[in-house]
Short mmCIF file of C-alpha atoms in Angstrom, two decimals:
data_model
loop_
_atom_site.label_atom_id
_atom_site.label_comp_id
_atom_site.label_asym_id
_atom_site.label_seq_id
_atom_site.Cartn_x
_atom_site.Cartn_y
_atom_site.Cartn_z
CA UNK A 1 86.84 99.33 128.74
CA UNK A 2 83.48 100.78 127.74
CA UNK A 3 82.01 100.89 124.25
CA UNK A 4 78.97 102.85 123.12
CA UNK A 5 76.75 101.59 120.32
CA UNK A 6 74.41 103.89 118.49
CA UNK A 7 72.00 103.92 115.57
CA UNK A 8 71.58 107.29 113.91
CA UNK A 9 69.38 108.60 111.11
CA UNK A 10 69.32 111.89 109.22
CA UNK A 11 66.59 113.10 106.87
CA UNK A 12 66.32 116.25 104.80
CA UNK A 13 63.34 117.74 103.01
CA UNK A 14 63.37 119.16 99.47
CA UNK A 15 63.03 122.68 100.90
CA UNK A 16 66.24 122.44 102.93
CA UNK A 17 69.46 123.76 101.39
CA UNK A 18 71.79 122.28 104.01
CA UNK A 19 71.71 119.32 106.35
CA UNK A 20 74.35 118.07 108.77
CA UNK A 21 75.12 114.37 109.13
CA UNK A 22 77.30 112.46 111.56
CA UNK A 23 80.44 110.84 110.20
CA UNK A 24 81.83 107.90 112.18
CA UNK A 25 85.50 106.90 111.99
CA UNK A 26 86.03 103.33 113.15
CA UNK A 27 89.04 103.08 115.39
CA UNK A 28 90.14 100.31 117.73
CA UNK A 29 90.86 100.94 121.39
CA UNK A 30 93.96 99.32 122.78
CA UNK A 31 94.29 97.53 126.09
CA UNK A 32 97.98 97.30 126.85
CA UNK A 33 99.72 94.89 129.18
CA UNK A 34 103.54 94.85 129.47
CA UNK A 35 103.55 91.78 127.21
CA UNK A 36 100.69 92.29 124.73
CA UNK A 37 98.11 94.64 123.25
CA UNK A 38 94.45 93.74 122.73
CA UNK A 39 92.37 95.76 120.30
CA UNK A 40 88.61 96.07 120.68
CA UNK A 41 86.15 98.26 118.76
CA UNK A 42 86.26 101.88 119.84
CA UNK A 43 82.78 102.68 118.56
CA UNK A 44 80.17 100.84 116.52
CA UNK A 45 77.57 102.83 114.61
CA UNK A 46 74.68 101.03 112.91
CA UNK A 47 72.74 102.70 110.10
CA UNK A 48 69.71 101.63 108.09
CA UNK A 49 72.07 100.54 105.29
CA UNK A 50 74.88 99.19 107.47
CA UNK A 51 73.34 96.69 109.86
CA UNK A 52 76.36 94.38 110.22
CA UNK A 53 79.57 95.70 111.78
CA UNK A 54 83.00 94.25 112.48
CA UNK A 55 83.53 94.00 116.25
CA UNK A 56 86.54 91.66 116.16
CA UNK A 57 89.17 91.42 118.89
CA UNK A 58 92.88 90.97 118.11
CA UNK A 59 96.00 90.32 120.18
CA UNK A 60 99.34 91.92 119.21
CA UNK A 61 102.78 92.15 120.73
CA UNK A 62 104.01 95.55 121.90
CA UNK A 63 105.61 96.16 118.48
CA UNK A 64 102.26 95.81 116.68
CA UNK A 65 102.88 92.33 115.25
CA UNK A 66 100.58 89.37 115.93
CA UNK A 67 101.38 88.03 119.41
CA UNK A 68 103.95 85.19 119.63
CA UNK A 69 104.68 85.14 123.38
CA UNK A 70 103.69 82.70 126.11
CA UNK A 71 100.85 84.64 127.79
CA UNK A 72 97.15 83.86 127.44
CA UNK A 73 94.24 86.20 128.17
CA UNK A 74 90.50 85.49 128.31
CA UNK A 75 88.27 88.22 126.87
CA UNK A 76 84.57 88.54 127.73
CA UNK A 77 81.97 91.19 126.90
CA UNK A 78 78.83 92.26 128.73
CA UNK A 79 76.01 94.47 127.43
CA UNK A 80 74.45 97.06 129.74
CA UNK A 81 71.03 96.66 128.06
CA UNK A 82 71.14 92.91 127.29
CA UNK A 83 72.02 93.55 123.62
CA UNK A 84 69.29 96.11 123.07
CA UNK A 85 69.84 99.63 121.77
CA UNK A 86 67.73 101.89 123.98
CA UNK A 87 66.36 105.10 122.52
CA UNK A 88 67.41 108.29 124.27
CA UNK A 89 63.75 109.36 124.53
CA UNK A 90 62.51 105.92 125.74
CA UNK A 91 60.53 105.58 122.50
CA UNK A 92 61.62 101.98 121.88
CA UNK A 93 64.47 99.48 121.93
CA UNK A 94 66.13 97.78 118.98
CA UNK A 95 67.61 94.31 119.42
CA UNK A 96 71.08 93.54 118.11
CA UNK A 97 73.31 90.53 118.43
CA UNK A 98 77.01 89.84 118.64
CA UNK A 99 78.24 86.62 117.06
CA UNK A 100 81.75 85.20 117.44
CA UNK A 101 83.13 82.87 114.77
CA UNK A 102 85.41 79.89 115.27
CA UNK A 103 88.21 78.92 112.87
CA UNK A 104 85.75 76.94 110.72
CA UNK A 105 83.53 80.01 110.32
CA UNK A 106 80.75 78.69 112.57
CA UNK A 107 79.10 81.44 114.58
CA UNK A 108 77.93 81.43 118.19
CA UNK A 109 75.82 84.22 119.68
CA UNK A 110 77.40 86.04 122.59
CA UNK A 111 74.88 86.56 125.37
CA UNK A 112 74.80 88.10 128.81
CA UNK A 113 75.95 85.91 131.65
CA UNK A 114 77.69 82.61 131.02
CA UNK A 115 77.79 82.93 127.22
CA UNK A 116 79.67 86.22 127.17
CA UNK A 117 83.19 84.89 126.50
CA UNK A 118 84.74 85.99 123.21
CA UNK A 119 87.72 83.67 123.58
CA UNK A 120 91.12 82.94 125.03
CA UNK A 121 93.86 84.76 123.14
CA UNK A 122 97.47 83.58 122.84
CA UNK A 123 100.10 82.94 120.16
CA UNK A 124 97.92 80.20 118.64
CA UNK A 125 94.76 82.36 118.62
CA UNK A 126 95.47 86.06 118.00
CA UNK A 127 92.13 87.10 116.48
CA UNK A 128 88.45 86.29 116.93
CA UNK A 129 86.05 87.55 114.30
CA UNK A 130 82.98 89.10 115.92
CA UNK A 131 80.05 90.57 114.00
CA UNK A 132 77.51 92.93 115.55
CA UNK A 133 74.19 92.73 113.68
CA UNK A 134 71.21 95.04 114.05
CA UNK A 135 67.87 93.24 113.94
CA UNK A 136 64.87 94.49 112.02
CA UNK A 137 63.91 98.03 112.92
CA UNK A 138 60.46 99.55 112.86
CA UNK A 139 61.39 103.17 113.48
CA UNK A 140 59.31 105.57 111.39
CA UNK A 141 61.46 107.35 108.80
CA UNK A 142 60.38 110.77 110.08
CA UNK A 143 61.36 109.88 113.70
CA UNK A 144 64.97 110.86 114.33
CA UNK A 145 66.22 109.38 117.57
CA UNK A 146 69.50 108.00 118.86
CA UNK A 147 69.75 104.49 120.27
CA UNK A 148 72.55 103.44 122.62
CA UNK A 149 74.02 100.57 124.56
CA UNK A 150 77.30 100.16 126.44
CA UNK A 151 79.57 97.14 126.15
CA UNK A 152 82.05 96.35 128.92
CA UNK A 153 85.02 94.16 127.97
CA UNK A 154 86.74 92.11 130.69
CA UNK A 155 90.31 90.81 130.34
CA UNK A 156 91.66 88.02 132.56
CA UNK A 157 95.21 86.66 132.31
CA UNK A 158 95.17 82.87 132.14
#
């Protein structure tokens, strides 16, 4: 499962009468096994005003209810660019982080390599809250450029 992250900006001058802007609809992708469905973010789109996004993962049964069966699945995520949004014109990178939260609300940063596990999902743990947060950006307001990264989710039955 592949996920693309992007940071977009649109500016318009006083002389312009029209300006197009991207609209992002957040939708979860489903990974279906005969016994369960896992939902992961379909697309995450940071903006200058929206620097924290919900990237949670949830486990459902095939009827769309929270999972109550006996299976367990480990979910991990890996970033192509080590949690950096790379500009399409190689102008610069912007760092972002993904933080998973335990039941007590304590966050742990997900990192490449050994720290990339989101969690083990089963009937006792059907959802893990994950926030994606864009770090401080220093892109000039008149510079319009797209930044991207790709996340690869891995699912392993336990």
